[in-house]
PDB file of C-alpha atoms and ligand atoms in Angstrom:
ATOM      1  CA  UNK V   1     -41.465 -13.750 -50.393  1.00  0.00           C
ATOM      2  CA  UNK V   2     -39.552 -10.133 -50.869  1.00  0.00           C
ATOM      3  CA  UNK V   3     -36.901  -9.052 -48.578  1.00  0.00           C
ATOM      4  CA  UNK V   4     -36.608  -5.424 -47.426  1.00  0.00           C
ATOM      5  CA  UNK V   5     -33.721  -4.018 -45.128  1.00  0.00           C
ATOM      6  CA  UNK V   6     -35.086  -0.645 -44.048  1.00  0.00           C
ATOM      7  CA  UNK V   7     -32.075   1.516 -42.356  1.00  0.00           C
ATOM      8  CA  UNK V   8     -30.796  -1.422 -40.651  1.00  0.00           C
ATOM      9  CA  UNK V   9     -27.865  -0.710 -37.794  1.00  0.00           C
ATOM     10  CA  UNK V  10     -26.069  -3.296 -35.827  1.00  0.00           C
ATOM     11  CA  UNK V  11     -23.909  -2.262 -32.805  1.00  0.00           C
ATOM     12  CA  UNK V  12     -22.243  -5.163 -31.579  1.00  0.00           C
ATOM     13  CA  UNK V  13     -21.912  -5.611 -27.597  1.00  0.00           C
ATOM     14  CA  UNK V  14     -23.794  -2.171 -27.070  1.00  0.00           C
ATOM     15  CA  UNK V  15     -22.854  -0.133 -24.229  1.00  0.00           C
ATOM     16  CA  UNK V  16     -19.764  -1.987 -23.371  1.00  0.00           C
ATOM     17  CA  UNK V  17     -16.168  -1.012 -23.314  1.00  0.00           C
ATOM     18  CA  UNK V  18     -16.025  -3.390 -26.255  1.00  0.00           C
ATOM     19  CA  UNK V  19     -19.144  -1.877 -28.521  1.00  0.00           C
ATOM     20  CA  UNK V  20     -18.189  -1.970 -32.332  1.00  0.00           C
ATOM     21  CA  UNK V  21     -20.818  -0.673 -35.243  1.00  0.00           C
ATOM     22  CA  UNK V  22     -21.144  -3.410 -37.953  1.00  0.00           C
ATOM     23  CA  UNK V  23     -23.464  -2.057 -39.860  1.00  0.00           C
ATOM     24  CA  UNK V  24     -24.863   1.633 -40.351  1.00  0.00           C
ATOM     25  CA  UNK V  25     -28.129   2.620 -41.761  1.00  0.00           C
ATOM     26  CA  UNK V  26     -28.490  -0.489 -44.640  1.00  0.00           C
ATOM     27  CA  UNK V  27     -31.364  -0.632 -46.937  1.00  0.00           C
ATOM     28  CA  UNK V  28     -32.369  -2.319 -50.032  1.00  0.00           C
ATOM     29  CA  UNK V  29     -35.236  -4.685 -51.012  1.00  0.00           C
ATOM     30  CA  UNK V  30     -34.585  -8.493 -52.949  1.00  0.00           C
ATOM     31  CA  UNK V  31     -37.756  -9.334 -55.245  1.00  0.00           C
ATOM     32  CA  UNK V  32     -38.445 -13.268 -55.750  1.00  0.00           C
ATOM     33  CA  UNK V  33     -36.066 -15.119 -57.725  1.00  0.00           C
ATOM     34  CA  UNK V  34     -32.961 -12.358 -57.446  1.00  0.00           C
ATOM     35  CA  UNK V  35     -30.125 -14.398 -57.487  1.00  0.00           C
ATOM     36  CA  UNK V  36     -27.869 -10.657 -55.634  1.00  0.00           C
ATOM     37  CA  UNK V  37     -24.352 -11.408 -54.661  1.00  0.00           C
ATOM     38  CA  UNK V  38     -23.391  -9.351 -51.588  1.00  0.00           C
ATOM     39  CA  UNK V  39     -19.179  -8.260 -51.388  1.00  0.00           C
ATOM     40  CA  UNK V  40     -16.936  -6.466 -49.969  1.00  0.00           C
ATOM     41  CA  UNK V  41     -13.962  -5.920 -47.837  1.00  0.00           C
ATOM     42  CA  UNK V  42     -13.123  -8.396 -44.982  1.00  0.00           C
ATOM     43  CA  UNK V  43     -15.089  -7.039 -42.279  1.00  0.00           C
ATOM     44  CA  UNK V  44     -17.366  -4.760 -43.855  1.00  0.00           C
ATOM     45  CA  UNK V  45     -20.291  -6.141 -42.145  1.00  0.00           C
ATOM     46  CA  UNK V  46     -21.053  -8.987 -44.700  1.00  0.00           C
ATOM     47  CA  UNK V  47     -21.623 -12.437 -42.548  1.00  0.00           C
ATOM     48  CA  UNK V  48     -23.704  -9.374 -39.949  1.00  0.00           C
ATOM     49  CA  UNK V  49     -25.736  -8.241 -42.767  1.00  0.00           C
ATOM     50  CA  UNK V  50     -27.202 -12.045 -43.341  1.00  0.00           C
ATOM     51  CA  UNK V  51     -27.861 -12.811 -40.007  1.00  0.00           C
ATOM     52  CA  UNK V  52     -30.139 -10.318 -40.079  1.00  0.00           C
ATOM     53  CA  UNK V  53     -32.156 -11.800 -42.718  1.00  0.00           C
ATOM     54  CA  UNK V  54     -33.370 -15.137 -40.741  1.00  0.00           C
ATOM     55  CA  UNK V  55     -33.073 -13.441 -36.957  1.00  0.00           C
ATOM     56  CA  UNK V  56     -30.086 -14.657 -35.773  1.00  0.00           C
ATOM     57  CA  UNK V  57     -29.265 -10.879 -34.850  1.00  0.00           C
ATOM     58  CA  UNK V  58     -31.625  -8.292 -33.756  1.00  0.00           C
ATOM     59  CA  UNK V  59     -31.175  -5.277 -35.272  1.00  0.00           C
ATOM     60  CA  UNK V  60     -30.049  -2.341 -32.715  1.00  0.00           C
ATOM     61  CA  UNK V  61     -31.733   0.322 -34.939  1.00  0.00           C
ATOM     62  CA  UNK V  62     -34.179  -0.416 -38.186  1.00  0.00           C
ATOM     63  CA  UNK V  63     -36.298  -2.936 -39.829  1.00  0.00           C
ATOM     64  CA  UNK V  64     -36.125  -6.308 -41.344  1.00  0.00           C
ATOM     65  CA  UNK V  65     -39.182  -6.919 -43.481  1.00  0.00           C
ATOM     66  CA  UNK V  66     -39.696 -10.110 -45.212  1.00  0.00           C
ATOM     67  CA  UNK V  67     -43.143 -10.638 -47.181  1.00  0.00           C
ATOM     68  CA  UNK V  68     -43.764  -6.844 -45.742  1.00  0.00           C
ATOM     69  CA  UNK V  69     -43.715  -8.284 -41.829  1.00  0.00           C
ATOM     70  CA  UNK V  70     -41.125  -6.622 -39.630  1.00  0.00           C
ATOM     71  CA  UNK V  71     -39.527 -10.065 -38.427  1.00  0.00           C
ATOM     72  CA  UNK V  72     -38.910  -9.063 -34.899  1.00  0.00           C
ATOM     73  CA  UNK V  73     -42.902  -7.953 -35.065  1.00  0.00           C
ATOM     74  CA  UNK V  74     -44.586  -9.589 -31.807  1.00  0.00           C
ATOM     75  CA  UNK V  75     -46.498 -12.583 -33.223  1.00  0.00           C
ATOM     76  CA  UNK V  76     -43.781 -13.974 -35.493  1.00  0.00           C
ATOM     77  CA  UNK V  77     -42.482 -16.604 -35.389  1.00  0.00           C
ATOM     78  CA  UNK V  78     -38.107 -17.112 -36.082  1.00  0.00           C
ATOM     79  CA  UNK V  79     -39.156 -20.878 -36.382  1.00  0.00           C
ATOM     80  CA  UNK V  80     -40.970 -20.344 -39.154  1.00  0.00           C
ATOM     81  CA  UNK V  81     -39.175 -17.505 -41.220  1.00  0.00           C
ATOM     82  CA  UNK V  82     -35.786 -19.730 -40.644  1.00  0.00           C
ATOM     83  CA  UNK V  83     -37.528 -22.344 -42.681  1.00  0.00           C
ATOM     84  CA  UNK V  84     -38.012 -20.030 -45.638  1.00  0.00           C
ATOM     85  CA  UNK V  85     -34.929 -18.369 -45.026  1.00  0.00           C
ATOM     86  CA  UNK V  86     -32.565 -20.706 -45.114  1.00  0.00           C
ATOM     87  CA  UNK V  87     -28.888 -19.336 -44.337  1.00  0.00           C
ATOM     88  CA  UNK V  88     -25.476 -21.816 -44.882  1.00  0.00           C
ATOM     89  CA  UNK V  89     -23.007 -20.717 -42.494  1.00  0.00           C
ATOM     90  CA  UNK V  90     -19.526 -19.077 -43.393  1.00  0.00           C
ATOM     91  CA  UNK V  91     -17.917 -22.121 -41.678  1.00  0.00           C
ATOM     92  CA  UNK V  92     -19.135 -25.814 -41.931  1.00  0.00           C
ATOM     93  CA  UNK V  93     -17.927 -26.832 -38.998  1.00  0.00           C
ATOM     94  CA  UNK V  94     -20.896 -24.409 -37.339  1.00  0.00           C
ATOM     95  CA  UNK V  95     -23.642 -25.227 -39.032  1.00  0.00           C
ATOM     96  CA  UNK V  96     -22.963 -29.839 -39.273  1.00  0.00           C
ATOM     97  CA  UNK V  97     -23.325 -31.232 -36.090  1.00  0.00           C
ATOM     98  CA  UNK V  98     -25.023 -34.517 -36.132  1.00  0.00           C
ATOM     99  CA  UNK V  99     -23.450 -38.004 -36.202  1.00  0.00           C
ATOM    100  CA  UNK V 100     -24.310 -39.262 -39.643  1.00  0.00           C
ATOM    101  CA  UNK V 101     -24.674 -37.024 -42.941  1.00  0.00           C
ATOM    102  CA  UNK V 102     -28.397 -38.595 -43.386  1.00  0.00           C
ATOM    103  CA  UNK V 103     -29.246 -37.242 -39.654  1.00  0.00           C
ATOM    104  CA  UNK V 104     -27.446 -33.516 -40.485  1.00  0.00           C
ATOM    105  CA  UNK V 105     -29.653 -33.407 -43.855  1.00  0.00           C
ATOM    106  CA  UNK V 106     -32.582 -34.644 -42.266  1.00  0.00           C
ATOM    107  CA  UNK V 107     -32.597 -32.639 -38.545  1.00  0.00           C
ATOM    108  CA  UNK V 108     -34.624 -29.647 -40.042  1.00  0.00           C
ATOM    109  CA  UNK V 109     -37.407 -31.272 -41.902  1.00  0.00           C
ATOM    110  CA  UNK V 110     -37.576 -33.498 -38.843  1.00  0.00           C
ATOM    111  CA  UNK V 111     -38.250 -30.746 -36.828  1.00  0.00           C
ATOM    112  CA  UNK V 112     -41.163 -29.677 -38.809  1.00  0.00           C
ATOM    113  CA  UNK V 113     -42.497 -32.788 -37.744  1.00  0.00           C
ATOM    114  CA  UNK V 114     -42.688 -34.338 -41.005  1.00  0.00           C
ATOM    115  CA  UNK V 115     -43.270 -38.642 -41.589  1.00  0.00           C
ATOM    116  CA  UNK V 116     -40.131 -40.430 -42.146  1.00  0.00           C
ATOM    117  CA  UNK V 117     -40.957 -41.447 -45.690  1.00  0.00           C
ATOM    118  CA  UNK V 118     -41.102 -37.201 -46.209  1.00  0.00           C
ATOM    119  CA  UNK V 119     -37.818 -36.799 -44.405  1.00  0.00           C
ATOM    120  CA  UNK V 120     -36.280 -39.400 -46.766  1.00  0.00           C
ATOM    121  CA  UNK V 121     -37.830 -37.630 -49.472  1.00  0.00           C
ATOM    122  CA  UNK V 122     -36.567 -34.544 -48.729  1.00  0.00           C
ATOM    123  CA  UNK V 123     -33.023 -36.056 -47.799  1.00  0.00           C
ATOM    124  CA  UNK V 124     -32.819 -37.864 -51.420  1.00  0.00           C
ATOM    125  CA  UNK V 125     -33.631 -34.889 -53.137  1.00  0.00           C
ATOM    126  CA  UNK V 126     -31.030 -32.104 -51.166  1.00  0.00           C
ATOM    127  CA  UNK V 127     -28.708 -34.826 -51.862  1.00  0.00           C
ATOM    128  CA  UNK V 128     -29.087 -34.633 -55.815  1.00  0.00           C
ATOM    129  CA  UNK V 129     -29.585 -30.833 -55.321  1.00  0.00           C
ATOM    130  CA  UNK V 130     -26.076 -30.400 -54.094  1.00  0.00           C
ATOM    131  CA  UNK V 131     -24.271 -33.460 -55.977  1.00  0.00           C
ATOM    132  CA  UNK V 132     -23.400 -35.433 -52.759  1.00  0.00           C
ATOM    133  CA  UNK V 133     -23.658 -39.167 -53.409  1.00  0.00           C
ATOM    134  CA  UNK V 134     -26.472 -41.001 -51.527  1.00  0.00           C
ATOM    135  CA  UNK V 135     -23.185 -43.524 -50.507  1.00  0.00           C
ATOM    136  CA  UNK V 136     -22.318 -40.873 -48.143  1.00  0.00           C
ATOM    137  CA  UNK V 137     -25.314 -40.595 -46.088  1.00  0.00           C
ATOM    138  CA  UNK V 138     -24.272 -42.934 -43.492  1.00  0.00           C
ATOM    139  CA  UNK V 139     -20.504 -41.914 -42.902  1.00  0.00           C
ATOM    140  CA  UNK V 140     -19.948 -39.431 -40.165  1.00  0.00           C
ATOM    141  CA  UNK V 141     -19.739 -35.713 -41.695  1.00  0.00           C
ATOM    142  CA  UNK V 142     -16.291 -35.376 -39.882  1.00  0.00           C
ATOM    143  CA  UNK V 143     -14.905 -37.820 -42.162  1.00  0.00           C
ATOM    144  CA  UNK V 144     -15.329 -35.679 -45.568  1.00  0.00           C
ATOM    145  CA  UNK V 145     -13.570 -33.992 -47.342  1.00  0.00           C
ATOM    146  CA  UNK V 146     -13.930 -30.315 -47.438  1.00  0.00           C
ATOM    147  CA  UNK V 147     -16.142 -29.819 -50.128  1.00  0.00           C
ATOM    148  CA  UNK V 148     -18.626 -32.895 -49.504  1.00  0.00           C
ATOM    149  CA  UNK V 149     -19.051 -31.179 -45.605  1.00  0.00           C
ATOM    150  CA  UNK V 150     -19.842 -27.805 -47.659  1.00  0.00           C
ATOM    151  CA  UNK V 151     -22.507 -29.722 -49.651  1.00  0.00           C
ATOM    152  CA  UNK V 152     -23.890 -31.240 -46.240  1.00  0.00           C
ATOM    153  CA  UNK V 153     -23.862 -28.264 -44.748  1.00  0.00           C
ATOM    154  CA  UNK V 154     -26.110 -26.775 -48.152  1.00  0.00           C
ATOM    155  CA  UNK V 155     -28.451 -29.870 -48.185  1.00  0.00           C
ATOM    156  CA  UNK V 156     -28.830 -29.630 -44.376  1.00  0.00           C
ATOM    157  CA  UNK V 157     -30.318 -26.090 -45.103  1.00  0.00           C
ATOM    158  CA  UNK V 158     -31.865 -26.947 -48.423  1.00  0.00           C
ATOM    159  CA  UNK V 159     -33.369 -30.253 -46.895  1.00  0.00           C
ATOM    160  CA  UNK V 160     -35.728 -27.168 -45.275  1.00  0.00           C
ATOM    161  CA  UNK V 161     -37.270 -26.475 -49.306  1.00  0.00           C
ATOM    162  CA  UNK V 162     -36.154 -22.702 -48.532  1.00  0.00           C
ATOM    163  CA  UNK V 163     -37.762 -20.259 -50.646  1.00  0.00           C
ATOM    164  CA  UNK V 164     -34.547 -17.516 -49.801  1.00  0.00           C
ATOM    165  CA  UNK V 165     -31.676 -19.326 -50.296  1.00  0.00           C
ATOM    166  CA  UNK V 166     -28.199 -17.505 -48.122  1.00  0.00           C
ATOM    167  CA  UNK V 167     -24.889 -18.148 -48.099  1.00  0.00           C
ATOM    168  CA  UNK V 168     -22.151 -17.207 -46.787  1.00  0.00           C
ATOM    169  CA  UNK V 169     -18.646 -17.952 -49.107  1.00  0.00           C
ATOM    170  CA  UNK V 170     -19.613 -21.483 -50.213  1.00  0.00           C
ATOM    171  CA  UNK V 171     -16.870 -22.185 -51.745  1.00  0.00           C
ATOM    172  CA  UNK V 172     -14.014 -20.701 -49.604  1.00  0.00           C
ATOM    173  CA  UNK V 173     -11.491 -23.149 -49.336  1.00  0.00           C
ATOM    174  CA  UNK V 174     -12.437 -25.511 -52.317  1.00  0.00           C
ATOM    175  CA  UNK V 175     -10.351 -26.468 -55.215  1.00  0.00           C
ATOM    176  CA  UNK V 176     -11.232 -25.126 -58.292  1.00  0.00           C
ATOM    177  CA  UNK V 177     -13.111 -28.009 -59.406  1.00  0.00           C
ATOM    178  CA  UNK V 178     -15.361 -27.938 -55.942  1.00  0.00           C
ATOM    179  CA  UNK V 179     -15.885 -24.577 -56.161  1.00  0.00           C
ATOM    180  CA  UNK V 180     -17.312 -24.756 -59.487  1.00  0.00           C
ATOM    181  CA  UNK V 181     -19.429 -27.978 -58.556  1.00  0.00           C
ATOM    182  CA  UNK V 182     -20.863 -26.213 -55.348  1.00  0.00           C
ATOM    183  CA  UNK V 183     -21.553 -22.730 -57.940  1.00  0.00           C
ATOM    184  CA  UNK V 184     -22.571 -24.669 -60.474  1.00  0.00           C
ATOM    185  CA  UNK V 185     -25.724 -26.349 -57.914  1.00  0.00           C
ATOM    186  CA  UNK V 186     -26.236 -23.296 -56.460  1.00  0.00           C
ATOM    187  CA  UNK V 187     -27.181 -21.940 -60.021  1.00  0.00           C
ATOM    188  CA  UNK V 188     -29.319 -24.803 -60.383  1.00  0.00           C
ATOM    189  CA  UNK V 189     -31.171 -23.931 -57.381  1.00  0.00           C
ATOM    190  CA  UNK V 190     -31.593 -20.527 -58.484  1.00  0.00           C
ATOM    191  CA  UNK V 191     -33.345 -21.741 -61.918  1.00  0.00           C
ATOM    192  CA  UNK V 192     -35.528 -23.753 -60.052  1.00  0.00           C
ATOM    193  CA  UNK V 193     -37.184 -20.827 -58.695  1.00  0.00           C
ATOM    194  CA  UNK V 194     -35.142 -20.108 -55.226  1.00  0.00           C
ATOM    195  CA  UNK V 195     -34.030 -16.419 -54.872  1.00  0.00           C
ATOM    196  CA  UNK V 196     -30.316 -16.854 -54.030  1.00  0.00           C
ATOM    197  CA  UNK V 197     -28.525 -14.498 -51.443  1.00  0.00           C
ATOM    198  CA  UNK V 198     -24.703 -15.175 -52.193  1.00  0.00           C
ATOM    199  CA  UNK V 199     -21.728 -13.525 -49.788  1.00  0.00           C
ATOM    200  CA  UNK V 200     -18.612 -13.753 -51.740  1.00  0.00           C
ATOM    201  CA  UNK V 201     -14.566 -12.474 -52.173  1.00  0.00           C
ATOM    202  CA  UNK V 202     -14.237 -13.935 -55.673  1.00  0.00           C
ATOM    203  CA  UNK V 203     -15.437 -11.244 -57.997  1.00  0.00           C
ATOM    204  CA  UNK V 204     -15.048 -13.473 -61.235  1.00  0.00           C
ATOM    205  CA  UNK V 205     -17.880 -15.779 -59.526  1.00  0.00           C
ATOM    206  CA  UNK V 206     -20.254 -12.975 -58.863  1.00  0.00           C
ATOM    207  CA  UNK V 207     -19.824 -11.602 -62.282  1.00  0.00           C
ATOM    208  CA  UNK V 208     -20.530 -14.202 -63.790  1.00  0.00           C
ATOM    209  CA  UNK V 209     -23.369 -15.890 -61.591  1.00  0.00           C
ATOM    210  CA  UNK V 210     -25.260 -12.699 -59.911  1.00  0.00           C
ATOM    211  CA  UNK V 211     -27.609 -10.315 -61.710  1.00  0.00           C
ATOM    212  CA  UNK V 212     -27.111  -7.817 -59.150  1.00  0.00           C
ATOM    213  CA  UNK V 213     -24.350  -6.797 -56.566  1.00  0.00           C
ATOM    214  CA  UNK V 214     -24.387  -5.031 -52.560  1.00  0.00           C
ATOM    215  CA  UNK V 215     -21.450  -3.742 -52.212  1.00  0.00           C
ATOM    216  CA  UNK V 216     -20.525  -3.233 -48.042  1.00  0.00           C
ATOM    217  CA  UNK V 217     -17.806  -1.224 -47.389  1.00  0.00           C
ATOM    218  CA  UNK V 218     -17.181  -0.675 -42.868  1.00  0.00           C
ATOM    219  CA  UNK V 219     -20.638  -1.493 -42.559  1.00  0.00           C
ATOM    220  CA  UNK V 220     -22.445   0.454 -45.396  1.00  0.00           C
ATOM    221  CA  UNK V 221     -24.302   0.179 -48.359  1.00  0.00           C
ATOM    222  CA  UNK V 222     -21.535   1.263 -50.904  1.00  0.00           C
ATOM    223  CA  UNK V 223     -23.485   0.221 -54.190  1.00  0.00           C
ATOM    224  CA  UNK V 224     -25.998  -1.769 -55.479  1.00  0.00           C
ATOM    225  CA  UNK V 225     -26.548  -2.573 -59.193  1.00  0.00           C
ATOM    226  CA  UNK V 226     -25.493  -4.767 -61.955  1.00  0.00           C
ATOM    227  CA  UNK V 227     -22.036  -5.989 -61.715  1.00  0.00           C
ATOM    228  CA  UNK V 228     -21.044  -4.576 -65.197  1.00  0.00           C
ATOM    229  CA  UNK V 229     -21.717  -0.952 -64.027  1.00  0.00           C
ATOM    230  CA  UNK V 230     -20.037  -1.571 -60.309  1.00  0.00           C
ATOM    231  CA  UNK V 231     -16.683  -3.037 -61.889  1.00  0.00           C
ATOM    232  CA  UNK V 232     -16.711  -0.529 -65.134  1.00  0.00           C
ATOM    233  CA  UNK V 233     -16.046   1.798 -61.772  1.00  0.00           C
ATOM    234  CA  UNK V 234     -12.922   0.608 -61.298  1.00  0.00           C
ATOM    235  CA  UNK V 235     -11.792   3.648 -59.126  1.00  0.00           C
ATOM    236  CA  UNK V 236     -13.951   2.979 -56.848  1.00  0.00           C
ATOM    237  CA  UNK V 237     -13.532  -0.824 -57.105  1.00  0.00           C
ATOM    238  CA  UNK V 238     -10.208  -0.539 -55.846  1.00  0.00           C
ATOM    239  CA  UNK V 239     -10.774   2.209 -53.729  1.00  0.00           C
ATOM    240  CA  UNK V 240     -12.609   0.141 -51.100  1.00  0.00           C
ATOM    241  CA  UNK V 241      -9.672  -2.443 -51.396  1.00  0.00           C
ATOM    242  CA  UNK V 242     -11.467  -4.983 -53.684  1.00  0.00           C
ATOM    243  CA  UNK V 243      -9.779  -6.740 -56.596  1.00  0.00           C
ATOM    244  CA  UNK V 244     -11.901  -6.052 -59.809  1.00  0.00           C
ATOM    245  CA  UNK V 245     -12.636  -9.358 -61.538  1.00  0.00           C
ATOM    246  CA  UNK V 246      -8.836 -10.559 -63.912  1.00  0.00           C
ATOM    247  CA  UNK V 247     -10.876  -9.435 -67.111  1.00  0.00           C
ATOM    248  CA  UNK V 248     -11.484  -5.781 -66.596  1.00  0.00           C
ATOM    249  CA  UNK V 249      -8.176  -5.692 -65.414  1.00  0.00           C
ATOM    250  CA  UNK V 250      -6.748  -7.202 -68.733  1.00  0.00           C
ATOM    251  CA  UNK V 251      -9.402  -4.724 -70.480  1.00  0.00           C
ATOM    252  CA  UNK V 252      -7.750  -1.849 -68.617  1.00  0.00           C
ATOM    253  CA  UNK V 253      -4.598  -2.987 -68.983  1.00  0.00           C
ATOM    254  CA  UNK V 254      -5.180  -3.034 -73.031  1.00  0.00           C
ATOM    255  CA  UNK V 255      -7.036   0.590 -72.748  1.00  0.00           C
ATOM    256  CA  UNK V 256      -3.942   2.008 -70.810  1.00  0.00           C
ATOM    257  CA  UNK V 257      -1.880   0.458 -73.809  1.00  0.00           C
ATOM    258  CA  UNK V 258      -4.299   2.544 -76.120  1.00  0.00           C
ATOM    259  CA  UNK V 259      -6.529  -0.334 -77.306  1.00  0.00           C
ATOM    260  CA  UNK V 260     -10.261   0.756 -77.704  1.00  0.00           C
ATOM    261  CA  UNK V 261     -12.061  -1.532 -75.419  1.00  0.00           C
ATOM    262  CA  UNK V 262     -14.805  -1.730 -73.076  1.00  0.00           C
ATOM    263  CA  UNK V 263     -13.997  -2.881 -69.669  1.00  0.00           C
ATOM    264  CA  UNK V 264     -17.895  -3.067 -68.548  1.00  0.00           C
ATOM    265  CA  UNK V 265     -17.146  -6.851 -69.578  1.00  0.00           C
ATOM    266  CA  UNK V 266     -18.450  -9.818 -66.866  1.00  0.00           C
ATOM    267  CA  UNK V 267     -16.845 -13.136 -68.512  1.00  0.00           C
ATOM    268  CA  UNK V 268     -13.538 -14.159 -70.818  1.00  0.00           C
ATOM    269  CA  UNK V 269     -16.465 -14.433 -73.367  1.00  0.00           C
ATOM    270  CA  UNK V 270     -16.856 -10.912 -73.716  1.00  0.00           C
ATOM    271  CA  UNK V 271     -13.322 -10.395 -72.873  1.00  0.00           C
ATOM    272  CA  UNK V 272     -12.185 -12.156 -76.105  1.00  0.00           C
ATOM    273  CA  UNK V 273     -14.753 -10.396 -78.550  1.00  0.00           C
ATOM    274  CA  UNK V 274     -13.624  -7.420 -77.269  1.00  0.00           C
ATOM    275  CA  UNK V 275     -10.043  -8.040 -78.218  1.00  0.00           C
ATOM    276  CA  UNK V 276     -11.222  -9.842 -81.285  1.00  0.00           C
ATOM    277  CA  UNK V 277     -12.945  -6.543 -82.441  1.00  0.00           C
ATOM    278  CA  UNK V 278     -10.369  -4.475 -81.686  1.00  0.00           C
ATOM    279  CA  UNK V 279      -7.842  -6.488 -83.589  1.00  0.00           C
ATOM    280  CA  UNK V 280      -9.720  -6.890 -86.282  1.00  0.00           C
ATOM    281  CA  UNK V 281     -10.361  -3.068 -86.715  1.00  0.00           C
ATOM    282  CA  UNK V 282      -6.524  -2.621 -85.804  1.00  0.00           C
ATOM    283  CA  UNK V 283      -6.123  -4.998 -88.913  1.00  0.00           C
ATOM    284  CA  UNK V 284      -8.418  -2.812 -91.544  1.00  0.00           C
ATOM    285  CA  UNK V 285      -6.407   0.258 -90.785  1.00  0.00           C
ATOM    286  CA  UNK V 286      -3.199  -1.412 -91.408  1.00  0.00           C
TER     287      UNK V 286
HETATM  288  N1  ATP F   1     -19.847 -11.456 -32.557  1.00  0.00           N
HETATM  289  C1  ATP F   1     -19.190 -10.210 -32.284  1.00  0.00           C
HETATM  290  N2  ATP F   1     -18.989  -9.749 -31.671  1.00  0.00           N
HETATM  291  C2  ATP F   1     -18.077  -8.463 -31.939  1.00  0.00           C
HETATM  292  N3  ATP F   1     -17.714  -7.896 -32.811  1.00  0.00           N
HETATM  293  C3  ATP F   1     -18.081  -9.299 -34.007  1.00  0.00           C
HETATM  294  C4  ATP F   1     -18.877  -9.744 -34.024  1.00  0.00           C
HETATM  295  N4  ATP F   1     -18.640 -10.685 -35.138  1.00  0.00           N
HETATM  296  C5  ATP F   1     -18.481  -9.062 -36.006  1.00  0.00           C
HETATM  297  N5  ATP F   1     -17.862  -8.661 -35.359  1.00  0.00           N
HETATM  298  C6  ATP F   1     -17.375  -6.923 -35.850  1.00  0.00           C
HETATM  299  O1  ATP F   1     -17.724  -6.868 -36.938  1.00  0.00           O
HETATM  300  C7  ATP F   1     -17.775  -6.052 -37.753  1.00  0.00           C
HETATM  301  C8  ATP F   1     -17.899  -6.758 -39.176  1.00  0.00           C
HETATM  302  O2  ATP F   1     -17.527  -8.303 -39.578  1.00  0.00           O
HETATM  303  P1  ATP F   1     -18.412  -9.530 -40.396  1.00  0.00           P
HETATM  304  O3  ATP F   1     -18.118 -10.539 -39.825  1.00  0.00           O
HETATM  305  O4  ATP F   1     -19.932  -8.729 -41.002  1.00  0.00           O
HETATM  306  O5  ATP F   1     -17.929  -8.480 -41.639  1.00  0.00           O
HETATM  307  P2  ATP F   1     -17.459  -9.721 -42.932  1.00  0.00           P
HETATM  308  O6  ATP F   1     -17.456  -8.637 -43.799  1.00  0.00           O
HETATM  309  O7  ATP F   1     -18.153 -10.989 -42.935  1.00  0.00           O
HETATM  310  O8  ATP F   1     -16.088  -9.960 -43.161  1.00  0.00           O
HETATM  311  P3  ATP F   1     -15.253 -11.495 -43.761  1.00  0.00           P
HETATM  312  O9  ATP F   1     -14.894 -10.816 -45.435  1.00  0.00           O
HETATM  313  O10 ATP F   1     -14.081 -11.245 -42.640  1.00  0.00           O
HETATM  314  O11 ATP F   1     -15.896 -12.761 -43.103  1.00  0.00           O
HETATM  315  C9  ATP F   1     -15.727  -6.347 -38.031  1.00  0.00           C
HETATM  316  O12 ATP F   1     -14.938  -5.093 -37.467  1.00  0.00           O
HETATM  317  C10 ATP F   1     -16.132  -8.391 -37.054  1.00  0.00           C
HETATM  318  O13 ATP F   1     -14.980  -7.833 -36.064  1.00  0.00           O
HETATM  319 MG1   MG F   2     -17.927 -12.935 -42.671  1.00  0.00          MG
END
C-alpha cells in the first residue's frame, strides 16, 4: 500500500487575514515496509504533512494517493483509509479520551463492528505490541505516567492493525528509558511488516532507526535520502537549524583537528570503529 504525495500545498485559514502557508509543493513516495523519518525545525510543516496522510486535513492543492488512489476522490471512504493509515498525534492528550485504558484501546476495533472476543484479542495484542501491562487496562488513562499514556495512545491506533503507522514525536517528553522502550516497540512493529513514518526532533533516534529521511524546511521538502548522506552534509543540516547527531559532530571535531576519520557515521559503534582505525594508523606512523 504505497503512499504518494504529489505537489502538496497546504494553506491554513485561506482567504482570511491570518492566512498562512504551511506546505509548498511537497512530493514523495513511500513504499511498503519502509521506515521513514520526517525531520525539520519547529514550524516546518511536519505535523501538517502527516495529517494529510490519513485525510485529517485536505490539500489546498496537490494530491495524496494511497494504493494509487486519490484519497479525496469521490467515493473514497476516509473511515477505511484511517484503518489502514494509523496516526498517533503529537500530544497523547488529544488522542486518549475514554474512561478506562481498555475502552480507549478498544474504541477503534469496536467501531469496526468486531465481536467482543475479537475486540478483546485486539486490545491484548496491542498492549503486547506497545509494552503496556494488562494490569493497567481498568485504570483511567489520566492516572498514568507520561510514558504509559503514550503507550495507550499508540495501542489505540495499533489495535486497528494499520498497514501504515505514522507517529508524531512519540518519544517527546519521556525519560531516556521511556523513550528507548517506545522506540524499540516501534522498531518491532516495523520488523513485523508495518510501514512506519516517524516524526522526530531527535537526530540520534532517526539516524539510528530510519532507513530514509524526509527533511522539511519552511514547508518545503529540502532533502530525501538515507540518514548517512543527509547528516554528512553538515553545512546544510546546520543551515536549516537542525543539530546533527552527536557522533557526527564528534567526527567533525576530530577532522578539524587533523584526524583522518569519516563524518558519515550514524551511530556510536561506527564512530568507535573509525576512531580505532585512525588510532591504529597513527600508532603505525610513529
Ligand atoms: N491549526 C493551525 N492554524 C493555523 N496555522 C497553523 C495551524 N497548525 C499549524 N499552523 C502553522 O503551520 C506551520 C507548520 O506547523 P506544523 O505544526 O505543521 O509544524 P511542525 O513541523 O509540526 O512543528 P513542531 O516541530 O513544532 O511540531 C507553522 O507556521 C504553524 O504555525
Ligand atoms: Mg508538529
